[in-house]
Coordinates of C-alpha atoms and ligand atoms in Angstrom, one line a residue:
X1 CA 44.9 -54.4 -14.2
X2 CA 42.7 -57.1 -12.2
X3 CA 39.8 -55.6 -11.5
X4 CA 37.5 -54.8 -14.3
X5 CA 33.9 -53.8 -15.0
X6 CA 31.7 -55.8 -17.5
X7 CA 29.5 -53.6 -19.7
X8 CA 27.0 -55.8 -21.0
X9 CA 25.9 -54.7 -24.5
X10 CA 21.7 -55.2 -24.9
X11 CA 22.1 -52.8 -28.2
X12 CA 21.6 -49.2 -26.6
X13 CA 23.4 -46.3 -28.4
X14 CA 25.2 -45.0 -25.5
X15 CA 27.2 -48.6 -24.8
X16 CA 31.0 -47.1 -25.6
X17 CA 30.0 -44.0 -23.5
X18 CA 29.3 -46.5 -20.4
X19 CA 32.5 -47.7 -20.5
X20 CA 33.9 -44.5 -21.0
X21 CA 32.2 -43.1 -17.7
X22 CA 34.0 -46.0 -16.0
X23 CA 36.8 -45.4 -17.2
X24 CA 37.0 -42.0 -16.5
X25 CA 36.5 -43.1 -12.8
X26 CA 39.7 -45.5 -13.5
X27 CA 38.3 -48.5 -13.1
X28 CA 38.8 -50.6 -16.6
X29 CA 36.1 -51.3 -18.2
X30 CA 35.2 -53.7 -21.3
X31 CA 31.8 -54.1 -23.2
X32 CA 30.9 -57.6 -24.6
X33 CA 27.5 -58.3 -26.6
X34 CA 25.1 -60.1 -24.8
X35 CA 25.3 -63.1 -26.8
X36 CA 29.2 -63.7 -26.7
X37 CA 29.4 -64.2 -22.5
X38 CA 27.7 -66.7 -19.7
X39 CA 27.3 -66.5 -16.9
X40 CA 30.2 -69.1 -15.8
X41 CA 32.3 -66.8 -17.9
X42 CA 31.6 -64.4 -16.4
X43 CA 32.1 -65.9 -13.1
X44 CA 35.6 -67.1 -14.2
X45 CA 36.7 -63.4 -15.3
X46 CA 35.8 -62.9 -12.1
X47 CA 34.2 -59.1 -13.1
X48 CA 33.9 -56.4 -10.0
X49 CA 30.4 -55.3 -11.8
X50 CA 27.9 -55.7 -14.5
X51 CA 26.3 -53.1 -16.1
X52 CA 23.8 -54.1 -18.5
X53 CA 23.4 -51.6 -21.2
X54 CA 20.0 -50.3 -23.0
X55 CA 18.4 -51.0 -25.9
X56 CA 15.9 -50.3 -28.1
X57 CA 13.4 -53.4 -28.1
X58 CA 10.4 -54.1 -25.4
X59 CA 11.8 -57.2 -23.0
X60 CA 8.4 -58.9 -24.5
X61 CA 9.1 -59.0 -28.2
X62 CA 10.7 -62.5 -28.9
X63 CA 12.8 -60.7 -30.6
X64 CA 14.5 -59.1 -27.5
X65 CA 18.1 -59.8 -26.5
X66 CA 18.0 -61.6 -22.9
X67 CA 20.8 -63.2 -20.9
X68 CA 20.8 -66.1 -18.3
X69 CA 18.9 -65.0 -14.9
X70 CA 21.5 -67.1 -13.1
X71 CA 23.7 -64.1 -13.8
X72 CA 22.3 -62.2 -10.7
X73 CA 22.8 -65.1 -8.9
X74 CA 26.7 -65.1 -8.9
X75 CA 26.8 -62.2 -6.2
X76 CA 28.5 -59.8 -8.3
X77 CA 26.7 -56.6 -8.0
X78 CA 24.7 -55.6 -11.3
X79 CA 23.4 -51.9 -12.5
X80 CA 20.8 -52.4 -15.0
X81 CA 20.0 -48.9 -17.4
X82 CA 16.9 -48.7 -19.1
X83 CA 16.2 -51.5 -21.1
X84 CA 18.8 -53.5 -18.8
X85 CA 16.6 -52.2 -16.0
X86 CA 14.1 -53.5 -17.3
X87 CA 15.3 -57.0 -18.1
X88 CA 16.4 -57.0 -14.8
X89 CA 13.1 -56.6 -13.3
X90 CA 11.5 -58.9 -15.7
X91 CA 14.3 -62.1 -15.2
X92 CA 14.0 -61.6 -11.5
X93 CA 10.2 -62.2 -12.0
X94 CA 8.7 -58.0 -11.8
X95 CA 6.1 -56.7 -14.4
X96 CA 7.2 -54.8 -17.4
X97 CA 4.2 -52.5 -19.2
X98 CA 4.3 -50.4 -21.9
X99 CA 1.9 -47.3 -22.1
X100 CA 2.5 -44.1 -24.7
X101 CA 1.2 -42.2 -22.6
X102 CA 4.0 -42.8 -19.8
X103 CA 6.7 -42.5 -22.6
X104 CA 9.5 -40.1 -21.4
X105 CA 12.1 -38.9 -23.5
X106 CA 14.8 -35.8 -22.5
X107 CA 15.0 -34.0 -19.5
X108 CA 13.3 -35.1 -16.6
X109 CA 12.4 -34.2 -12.6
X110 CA 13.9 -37.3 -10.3
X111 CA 12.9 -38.0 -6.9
X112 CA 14.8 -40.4 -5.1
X113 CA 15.4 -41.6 -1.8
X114 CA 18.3 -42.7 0.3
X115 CA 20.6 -46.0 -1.1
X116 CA 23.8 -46.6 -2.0
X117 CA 23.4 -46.1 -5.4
X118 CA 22.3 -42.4 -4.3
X119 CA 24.9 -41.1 -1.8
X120 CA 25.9 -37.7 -2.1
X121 CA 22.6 -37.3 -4.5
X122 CA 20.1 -34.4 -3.7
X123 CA 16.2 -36.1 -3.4
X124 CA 15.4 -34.1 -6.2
X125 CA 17.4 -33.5 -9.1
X126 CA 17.3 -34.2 -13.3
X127 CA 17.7 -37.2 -15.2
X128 CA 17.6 -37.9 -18.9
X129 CA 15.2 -40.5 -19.9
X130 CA 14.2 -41.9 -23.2
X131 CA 11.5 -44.6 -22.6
X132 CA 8.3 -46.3 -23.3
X133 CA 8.2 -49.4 -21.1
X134 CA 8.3 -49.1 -17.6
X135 CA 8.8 -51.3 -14.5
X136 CA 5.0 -51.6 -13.6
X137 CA 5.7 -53.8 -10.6
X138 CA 9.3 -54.6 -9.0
X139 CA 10.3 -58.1 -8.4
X140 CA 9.7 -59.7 -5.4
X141 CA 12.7 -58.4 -2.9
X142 CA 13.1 -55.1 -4.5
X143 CA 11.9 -51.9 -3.7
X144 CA 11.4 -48.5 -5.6
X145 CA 14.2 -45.8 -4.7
X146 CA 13.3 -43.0 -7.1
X147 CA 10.3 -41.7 -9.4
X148 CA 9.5 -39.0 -11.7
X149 CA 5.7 -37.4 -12.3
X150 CA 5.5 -39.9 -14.8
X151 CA 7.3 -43.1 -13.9
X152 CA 6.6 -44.2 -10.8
X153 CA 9.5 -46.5 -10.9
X154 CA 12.2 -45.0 -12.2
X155 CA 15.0 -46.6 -9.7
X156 CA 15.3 -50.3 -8.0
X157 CA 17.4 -52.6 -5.9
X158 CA 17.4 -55.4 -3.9
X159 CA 20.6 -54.2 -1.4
X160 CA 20.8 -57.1 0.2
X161 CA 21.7 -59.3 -3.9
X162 CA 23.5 -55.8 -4.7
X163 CA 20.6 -55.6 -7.5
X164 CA 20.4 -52.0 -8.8
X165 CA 18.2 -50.5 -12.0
X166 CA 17.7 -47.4 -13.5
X167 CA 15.2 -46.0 -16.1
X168 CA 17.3 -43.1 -16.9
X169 CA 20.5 -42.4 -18.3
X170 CA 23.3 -42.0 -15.6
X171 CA 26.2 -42.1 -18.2
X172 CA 24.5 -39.0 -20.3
X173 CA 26.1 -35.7 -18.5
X174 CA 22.2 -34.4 -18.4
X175 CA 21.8 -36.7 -15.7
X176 CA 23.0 -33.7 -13.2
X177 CA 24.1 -36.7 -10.5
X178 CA 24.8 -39.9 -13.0
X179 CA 28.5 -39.4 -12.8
X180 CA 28.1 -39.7 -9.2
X181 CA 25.6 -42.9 -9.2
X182 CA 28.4 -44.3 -11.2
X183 CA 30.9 -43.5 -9.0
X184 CA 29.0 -45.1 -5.9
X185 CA 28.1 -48.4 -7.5
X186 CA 31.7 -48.6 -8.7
X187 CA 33.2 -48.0 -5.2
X188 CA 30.8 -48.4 -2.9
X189 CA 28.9 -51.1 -4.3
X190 CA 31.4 -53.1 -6.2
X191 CA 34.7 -52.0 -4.1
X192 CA 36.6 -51.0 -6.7
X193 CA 40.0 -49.3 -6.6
X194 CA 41.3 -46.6 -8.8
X195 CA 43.4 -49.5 -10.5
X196 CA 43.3 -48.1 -14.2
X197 CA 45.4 -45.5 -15.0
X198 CA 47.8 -44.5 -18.2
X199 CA 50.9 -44.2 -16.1
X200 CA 50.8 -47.8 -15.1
X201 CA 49.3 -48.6 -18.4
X202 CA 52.6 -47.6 -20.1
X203 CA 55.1 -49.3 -17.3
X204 CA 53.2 -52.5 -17.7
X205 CA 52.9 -52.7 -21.3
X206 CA 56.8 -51.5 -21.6
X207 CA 57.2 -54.7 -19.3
X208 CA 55.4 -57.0 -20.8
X209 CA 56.6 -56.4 -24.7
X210 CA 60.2 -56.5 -23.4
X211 CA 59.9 -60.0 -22.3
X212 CA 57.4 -61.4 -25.1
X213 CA 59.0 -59.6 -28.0
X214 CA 63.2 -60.1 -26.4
X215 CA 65.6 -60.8 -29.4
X216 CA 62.9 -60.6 -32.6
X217 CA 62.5 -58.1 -35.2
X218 CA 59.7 -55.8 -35.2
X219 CA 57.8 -53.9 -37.9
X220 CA 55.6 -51.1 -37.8
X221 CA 53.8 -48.9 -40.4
X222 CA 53.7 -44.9 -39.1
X223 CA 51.4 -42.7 -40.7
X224 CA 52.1 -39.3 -38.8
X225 CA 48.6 -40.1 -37.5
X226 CA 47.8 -40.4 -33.9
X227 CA 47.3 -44.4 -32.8
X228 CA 50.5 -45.7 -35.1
X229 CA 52.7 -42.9 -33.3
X230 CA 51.5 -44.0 -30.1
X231 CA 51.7 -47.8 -30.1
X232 CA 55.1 -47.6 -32.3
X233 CA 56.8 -45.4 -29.3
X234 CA 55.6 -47.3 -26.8
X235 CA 57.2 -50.6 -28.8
X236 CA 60.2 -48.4 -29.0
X237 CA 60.7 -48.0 -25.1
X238 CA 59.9 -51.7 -24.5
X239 CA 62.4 -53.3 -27.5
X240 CA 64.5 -50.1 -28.9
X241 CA 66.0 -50.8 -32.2
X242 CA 64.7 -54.1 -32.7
X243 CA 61.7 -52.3 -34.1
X244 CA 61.6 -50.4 -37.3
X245 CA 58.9 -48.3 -38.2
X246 CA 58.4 -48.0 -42.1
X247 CA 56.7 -44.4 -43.0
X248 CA 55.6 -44.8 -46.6
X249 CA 55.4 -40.9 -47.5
X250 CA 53.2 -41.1 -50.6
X251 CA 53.2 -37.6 -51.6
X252 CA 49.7 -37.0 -50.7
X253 CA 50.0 -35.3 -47.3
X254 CA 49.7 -31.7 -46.4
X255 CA 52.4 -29.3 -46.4
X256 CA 55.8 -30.0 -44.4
X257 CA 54.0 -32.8 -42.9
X258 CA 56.6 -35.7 -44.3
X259 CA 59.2 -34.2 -42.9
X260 CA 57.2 -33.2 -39.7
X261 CA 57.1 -37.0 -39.2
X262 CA 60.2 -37.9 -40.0
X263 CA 62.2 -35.5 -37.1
X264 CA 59.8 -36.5 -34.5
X265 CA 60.6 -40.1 -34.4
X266 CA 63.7 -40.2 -35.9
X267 CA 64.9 -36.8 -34.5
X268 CA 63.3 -36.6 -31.0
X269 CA 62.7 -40.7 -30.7
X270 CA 66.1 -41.9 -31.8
X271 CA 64.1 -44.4 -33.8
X272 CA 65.0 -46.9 -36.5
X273 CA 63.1 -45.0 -38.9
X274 CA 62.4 -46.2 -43.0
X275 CA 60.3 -43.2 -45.1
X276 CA 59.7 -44.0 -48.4
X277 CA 59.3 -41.3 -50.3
X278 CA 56.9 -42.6 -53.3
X279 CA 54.7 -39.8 -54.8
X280 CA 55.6 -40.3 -58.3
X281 CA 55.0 -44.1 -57.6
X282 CA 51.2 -43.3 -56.4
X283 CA 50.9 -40.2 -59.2
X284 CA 51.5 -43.1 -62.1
X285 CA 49.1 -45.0 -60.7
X286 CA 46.4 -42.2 -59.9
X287 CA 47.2 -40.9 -63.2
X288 CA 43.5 -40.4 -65.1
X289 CA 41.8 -41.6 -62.4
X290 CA 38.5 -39.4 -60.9
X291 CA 36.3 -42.0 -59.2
X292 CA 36.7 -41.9 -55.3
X293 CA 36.5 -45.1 -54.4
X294 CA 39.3 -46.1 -57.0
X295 CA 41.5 -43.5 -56.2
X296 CA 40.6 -44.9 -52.2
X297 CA 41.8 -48.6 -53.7
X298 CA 45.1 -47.8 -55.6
X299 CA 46.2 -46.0 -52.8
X300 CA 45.3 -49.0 -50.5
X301 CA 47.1 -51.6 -52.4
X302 CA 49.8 -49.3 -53.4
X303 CA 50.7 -48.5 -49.8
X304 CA 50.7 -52.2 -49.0
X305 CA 52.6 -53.1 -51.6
X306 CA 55.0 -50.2 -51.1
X307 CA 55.3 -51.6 -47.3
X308 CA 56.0 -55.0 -48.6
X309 CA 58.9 -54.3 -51.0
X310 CA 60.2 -52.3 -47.8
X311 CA 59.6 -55.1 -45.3
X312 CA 61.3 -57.7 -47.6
X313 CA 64.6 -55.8 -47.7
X314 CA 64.4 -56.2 -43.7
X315 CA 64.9 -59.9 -43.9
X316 CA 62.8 -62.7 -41.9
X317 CA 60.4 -60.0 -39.5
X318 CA 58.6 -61.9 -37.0
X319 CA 56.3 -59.3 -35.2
X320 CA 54.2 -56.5 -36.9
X321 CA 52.8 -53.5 -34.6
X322 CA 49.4 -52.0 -35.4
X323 CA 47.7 -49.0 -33.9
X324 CA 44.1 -50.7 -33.6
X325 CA 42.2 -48.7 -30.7
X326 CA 39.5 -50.0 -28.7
X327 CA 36.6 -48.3 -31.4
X328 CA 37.9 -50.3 -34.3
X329 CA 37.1 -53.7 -32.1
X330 CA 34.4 -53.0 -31.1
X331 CA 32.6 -51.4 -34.6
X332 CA 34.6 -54.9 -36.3
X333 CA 32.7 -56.6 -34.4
X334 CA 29.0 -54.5 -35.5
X335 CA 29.8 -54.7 -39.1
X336 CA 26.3 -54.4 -40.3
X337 CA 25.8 -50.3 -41.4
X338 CA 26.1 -49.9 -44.7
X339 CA 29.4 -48.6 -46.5
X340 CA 29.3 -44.9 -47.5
X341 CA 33.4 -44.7 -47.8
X342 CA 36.0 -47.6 -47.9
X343 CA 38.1 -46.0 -45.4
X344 CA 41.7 -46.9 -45.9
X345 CA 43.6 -46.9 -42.9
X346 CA 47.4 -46.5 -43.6
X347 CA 49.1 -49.5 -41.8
X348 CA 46.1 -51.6 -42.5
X349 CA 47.2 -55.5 -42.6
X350 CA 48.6 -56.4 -45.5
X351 CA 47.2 -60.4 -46.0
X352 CA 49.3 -61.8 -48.1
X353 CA 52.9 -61.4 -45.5
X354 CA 53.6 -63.8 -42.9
X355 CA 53.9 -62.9 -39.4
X356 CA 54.5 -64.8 -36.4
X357 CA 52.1 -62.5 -34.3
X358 CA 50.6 -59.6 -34.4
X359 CA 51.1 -56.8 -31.4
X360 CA 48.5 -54.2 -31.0
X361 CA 49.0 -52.4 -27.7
X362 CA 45.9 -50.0 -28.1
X363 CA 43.4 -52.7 -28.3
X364 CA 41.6 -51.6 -25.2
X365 CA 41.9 -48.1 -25.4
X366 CA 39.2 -45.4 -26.5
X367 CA 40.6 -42.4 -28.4
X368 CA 40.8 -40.3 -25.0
X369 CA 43.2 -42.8 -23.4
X370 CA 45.6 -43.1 -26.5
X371 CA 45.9 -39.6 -26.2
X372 CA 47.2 -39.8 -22.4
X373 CA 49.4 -42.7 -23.5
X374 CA 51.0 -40.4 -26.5
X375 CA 51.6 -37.6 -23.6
X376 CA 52.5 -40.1 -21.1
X377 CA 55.4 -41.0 -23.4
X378 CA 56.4 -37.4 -24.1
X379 CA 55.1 -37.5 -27.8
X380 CA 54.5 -33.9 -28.7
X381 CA 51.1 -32.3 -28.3
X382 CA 50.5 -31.2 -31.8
X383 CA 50.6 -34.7 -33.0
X384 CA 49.0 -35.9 -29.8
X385 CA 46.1 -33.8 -30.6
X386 CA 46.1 -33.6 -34.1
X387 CA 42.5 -33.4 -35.7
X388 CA 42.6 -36.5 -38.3
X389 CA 43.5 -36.9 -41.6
X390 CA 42.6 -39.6 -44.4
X391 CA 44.8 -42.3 -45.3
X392 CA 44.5 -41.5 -48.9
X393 CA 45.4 -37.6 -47.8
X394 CA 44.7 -35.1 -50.0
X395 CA 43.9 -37.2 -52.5
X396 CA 40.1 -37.4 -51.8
X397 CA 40.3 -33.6 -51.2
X398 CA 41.2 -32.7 -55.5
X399 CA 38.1 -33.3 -57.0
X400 CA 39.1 -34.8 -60.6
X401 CA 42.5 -35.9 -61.2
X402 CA 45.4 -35.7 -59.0
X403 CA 48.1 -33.9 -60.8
X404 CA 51.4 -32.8 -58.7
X405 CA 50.9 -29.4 -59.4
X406 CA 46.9 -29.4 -58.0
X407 CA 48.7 -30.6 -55.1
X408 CA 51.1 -27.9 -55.0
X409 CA 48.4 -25.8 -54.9
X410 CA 46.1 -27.7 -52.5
X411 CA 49.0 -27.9 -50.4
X412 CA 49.7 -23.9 -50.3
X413 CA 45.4 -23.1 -50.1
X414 CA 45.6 -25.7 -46.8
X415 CA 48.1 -24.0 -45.3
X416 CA 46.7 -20.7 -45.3
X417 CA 43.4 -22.1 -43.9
X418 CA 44.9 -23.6 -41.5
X419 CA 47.1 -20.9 -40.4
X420 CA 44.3 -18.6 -39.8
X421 CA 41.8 -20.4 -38.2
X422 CA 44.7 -21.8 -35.8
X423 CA 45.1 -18.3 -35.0
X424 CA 41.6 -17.5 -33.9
X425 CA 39.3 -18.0 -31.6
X426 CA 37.5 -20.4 -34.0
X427 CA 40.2 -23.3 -33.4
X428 CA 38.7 -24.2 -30.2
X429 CA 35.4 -24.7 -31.9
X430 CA 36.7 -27.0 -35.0
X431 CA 37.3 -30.2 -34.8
X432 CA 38.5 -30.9 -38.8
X433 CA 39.4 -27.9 -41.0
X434 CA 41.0 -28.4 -44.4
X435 CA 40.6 -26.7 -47.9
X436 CA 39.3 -28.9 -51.0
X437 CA 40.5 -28.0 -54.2
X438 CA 37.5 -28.6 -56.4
X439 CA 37.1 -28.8 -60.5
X440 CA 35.2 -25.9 -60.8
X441 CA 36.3 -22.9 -62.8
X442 CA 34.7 -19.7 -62.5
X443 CA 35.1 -16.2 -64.6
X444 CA 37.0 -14.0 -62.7
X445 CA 38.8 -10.3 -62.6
X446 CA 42.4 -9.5 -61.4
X447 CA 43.7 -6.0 -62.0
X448 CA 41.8 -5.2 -65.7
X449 CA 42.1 -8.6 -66.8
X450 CA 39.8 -11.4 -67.0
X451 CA 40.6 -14.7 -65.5
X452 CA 38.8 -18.1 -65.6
X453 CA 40.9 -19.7 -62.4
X454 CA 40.0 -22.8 -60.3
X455 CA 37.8 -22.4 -56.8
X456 CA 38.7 -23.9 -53.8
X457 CA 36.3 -24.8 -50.8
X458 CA 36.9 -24.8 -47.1
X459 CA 35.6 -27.0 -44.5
X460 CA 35.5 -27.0 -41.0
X461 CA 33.3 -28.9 -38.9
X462 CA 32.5 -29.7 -35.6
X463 CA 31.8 -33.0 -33.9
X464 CA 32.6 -35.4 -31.6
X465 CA 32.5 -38.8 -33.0
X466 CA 32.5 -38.0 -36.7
X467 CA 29.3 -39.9 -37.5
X468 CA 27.7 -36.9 -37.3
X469 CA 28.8 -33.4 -37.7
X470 CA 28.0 -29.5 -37.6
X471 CA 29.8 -27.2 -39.8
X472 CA 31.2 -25.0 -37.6
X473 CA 30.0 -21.0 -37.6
X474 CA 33.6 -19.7 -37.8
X475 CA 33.9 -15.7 -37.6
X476 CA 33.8 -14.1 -41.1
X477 CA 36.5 -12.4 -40.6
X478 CA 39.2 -16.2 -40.6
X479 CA 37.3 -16.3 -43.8
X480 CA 37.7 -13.2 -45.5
X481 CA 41.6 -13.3 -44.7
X482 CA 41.3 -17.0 -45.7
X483 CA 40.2 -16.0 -48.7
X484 CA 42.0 -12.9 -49.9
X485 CA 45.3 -14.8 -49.2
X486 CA 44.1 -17.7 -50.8
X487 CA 43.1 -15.6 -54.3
X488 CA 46.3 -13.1 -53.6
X489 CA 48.8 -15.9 -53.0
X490 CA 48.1 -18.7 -55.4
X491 CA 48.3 -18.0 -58.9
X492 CA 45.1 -20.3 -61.0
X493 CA 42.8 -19.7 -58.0
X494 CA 39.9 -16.9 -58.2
X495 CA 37.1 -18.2 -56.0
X496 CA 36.7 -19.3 -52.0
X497 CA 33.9 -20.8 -51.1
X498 CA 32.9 -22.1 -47.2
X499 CA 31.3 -25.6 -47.0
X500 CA 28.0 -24.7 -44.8
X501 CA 26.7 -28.5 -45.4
X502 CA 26.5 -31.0 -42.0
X503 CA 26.9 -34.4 -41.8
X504 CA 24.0 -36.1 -43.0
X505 CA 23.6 -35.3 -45.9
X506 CA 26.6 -34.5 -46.6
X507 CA 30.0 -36.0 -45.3
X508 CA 32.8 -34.6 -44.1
X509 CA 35.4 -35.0 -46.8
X510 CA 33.9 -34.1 -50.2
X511 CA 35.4 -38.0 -51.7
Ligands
XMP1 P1 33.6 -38.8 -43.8 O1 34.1 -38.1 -45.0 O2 33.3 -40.3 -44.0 O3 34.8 -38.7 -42.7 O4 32.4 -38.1 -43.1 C1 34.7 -39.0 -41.3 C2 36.1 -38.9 -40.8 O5 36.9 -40.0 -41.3 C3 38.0 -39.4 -42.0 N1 38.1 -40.2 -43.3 C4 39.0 -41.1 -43.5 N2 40.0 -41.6 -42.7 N3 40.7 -43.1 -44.4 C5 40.8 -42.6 -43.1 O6 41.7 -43.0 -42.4 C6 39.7 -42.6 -45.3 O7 39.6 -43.1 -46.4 C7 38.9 -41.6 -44.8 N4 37.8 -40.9 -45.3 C8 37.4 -40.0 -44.4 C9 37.6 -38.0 -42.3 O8 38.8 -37.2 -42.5 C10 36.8 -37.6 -41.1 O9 37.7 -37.3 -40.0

């Protein structure tokens, strides 16, 4: 992959969907924050493109992020969106003015004219904006090539520098035509090839781990979710069975699902495969304990040191795999919202154990592309596409303490949800659907007797990143079978309640 894309990241909330757009157009794509690149960097990357992101400041405040002018002075073509638009206009010396009453925010009328940037784009179509500022007067050697009532600059360039801005928002898909600009200032502008692609993705990372990781020992922690399967079968075509992958099973996943893992990479892989079965190891330690965010930490340091004890009886390793994805980077790199949940990611780094590198073959990829990767390499399409589960399992879905029977019963009420709702028309809608056993009791009546039984809860939700989330109108009739199994089947269990909170306020696990 030579040719890449620079997204340069001004603080907009649409920056990872940027890249993504690219992406999708297979041309590779990576997004640095304004501060970390120069322009000589840049130069010596040698980048097709720049594409400087929005944000949410006014290029006036001192406050503002700006970059080097000499930037659109290297000749590489440059597509500035919103506020990068307007940086633009202002470093090549245009007027910048801010107005309420020319603020423009959703869907919006766009009249352009004929450019590169707009080929194959009706003169009038929509756009999405969400703006205050505006480009009051283009820099000297630009022109305007688009408007809306209220903007009368909502598109610039200079052809001749390869200079192009937008006000609007090409990579939102209310932009009717902003897959389209996209595509023309990636290939027409820029002269990019369709050079990224998962296929070649896979031969050249099989390649390239083959000859940096030939004759050492490799370890890798699987935890049945998506990104550690991925990265440790890819590992597995490029070095065979000098990797082993250690799966610590620790009792707290949903029904079958141990076992699940275990004949997919041992079974259908072939591979060198260590599962650890330690649910009474992690019960002992849970034992008593109700607090999320301790029951979160035990099973954090348990699994690492469960992965230790399992790594030591391998002898001198000198390579650990991990499934980091192209998100986790970039959000490492953020780090300043505030912590809500200490997610614990199974195969997280253990600190303390030495290794002479550390491979993670994901590092560039967004979720969408791992996926590809996992089908690419014939992984199944139930794990492939499996909606995601916590590291600590069902351990944050027992409200109290985690006994092994609650998780018997957890287990079983899961099951049943799942089974139902996979069976409807609702599954295409739901992106996470589990049951939560909760510590509630509740008078009930079973035949002529009275019964004071436990209630379970059901969530399903629907999202697309997680951060925020709908809960998701599934038919009644998934819930009334849901529930009359649930009560009919599971002895202890009198009650079924349906989660109808979103995400704010609520989250999507209930710990
Ligand atoms: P919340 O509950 O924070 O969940 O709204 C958002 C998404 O993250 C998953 N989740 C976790 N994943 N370790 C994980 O690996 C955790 O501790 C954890 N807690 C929540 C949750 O299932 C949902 O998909």
């Amino acid at each position: 992959m030579d040719e890449k894309i620079l997204v340069l990241d001004f603080g907009g909330q649409y920056n990872q969907l940027i890249a993504r757009r690219v992406r999708e157009q297979q041309v590779y794509a990576e997004i640095k924050p304004f501060n970390k690149i120069t322009p000589a960097e840049i130069r010596q990357i040698g980048y097709k493109g720049i594409i400087f992101t929005g944000g949410p400041n006014s290029v006036y405040d001192p406050a503002s992020p700006h970059f080097d002018p000499q930037v659109l002075n290297l000749g590489i073509p440059v597509l500035g969106i919103c506020y990068g638009d307007q940086l633009m206009a202002y470093m090549a010396g245009g007027t910048v003015s801010s107005a309420e009453s020319s603020s423009e925010y959703g869907k919006t009328t766009l009249y352009s004219t004929d450019c590169a940037l707009f080929r194959d784009v009706p003169h009038t179509s929509f756009c999405w904006m969400s703006h205050t500022d505006f480009i009051s007067q283009v820099p000297q050697g630009f022109c305007t090539i688009a408007h809306t009532d209220k903007c009368h600059c909502a598109a610039m360039c200079d052809e001749s520098r390869r200079l192009y801005g937008v006000q609007f928002h090409p990579e939102v898909s209310h932009t009717a035509y902003g897959f389209q600009m996209l595509h023309n200032f990636l290939f027409d502008i820029c002269g990019c090839h369709r050079s990224w692609n998962m296929e070649d993705f896979v031969q050249r990372n099989v390649a390239k781990y083959q000859k940096q990781l030939s004759g050492k020992k490799v370890l890798c922690a699987l935890s049945g979710g998506v990104d550690s399967a991925v990265a440790a079968v890819l590992l597995h075509r490029a070095i065979g069975d000098n990797l082993t992958c250690v799966f610590v099973d620790h009792g707290l996943l949903r029904k079958d699902e141990g076992d699940w893992v275990e004949s997919i990479f041992r079974g259908r892989f072939g591979m060198n495969l260590i599962r650890v079965n330690a649910e009474d190891r992690f019960l002992e330690k849970l034992k008593g304990v109700t607090e999320p965010e301790r029951k979160r930490k035990i099973i954090g340091e348990e699994f690492i040191r469960v992965f230790e004890e399992e790594a030591r009886k391998l002898g001198k390793v000198q390579v650990l795999v991990q499934g980091t994805i192209y998100p986790d980077v970039i959000e490492s790199g953020a780090g300043n919202a505030s912590t809500i949940k200490s997610h614990h990611n199974v195969g997280g780094l253990p600190e303390r154990m030495d290794f002479e590198q550390i491979v993670e073959p994901l590092r560039d990829l967004f979720k969408d592309e791992v996926r590809k990767v996992g089908l690419e390499l014939g992984i199944p399409s139930e794990l492939v596409y499996r909606q995601p589960f916590p590291g600590p399992g069902l351990a944050v879905r027992i409200i109290g303490e985690i006994t092994k029977d609650k998780l018997e019963v957890l287990r079983t009420a899961d099951w049943i949800f799942r089974q139902e709702l996979e069976s409807s028309t609702a599954k295409s809608m739901a992106s996470q659907y589990f049951a939560v056993l909760t510590d509630t009791r509740s008078v009930g009546v079973m035949g002529d007797m009275r019964t004071y039984g436990h209630t379970v809860a059901l969530r399903c939700v629907t999202t697309d990143d997680f951060m925020t989330v709908d809960w998701t109108h599934i038919p009644f009739e998934v819930l009334e079978r849901a529930s009359s199994r649930i009560t009919g089947e599971i002895p202890g269990i009198n009650r079924v309640v349906y989660d109808i909170t979103s995400k704010p306020p609520a989250t999507v696990e209930w710990e």
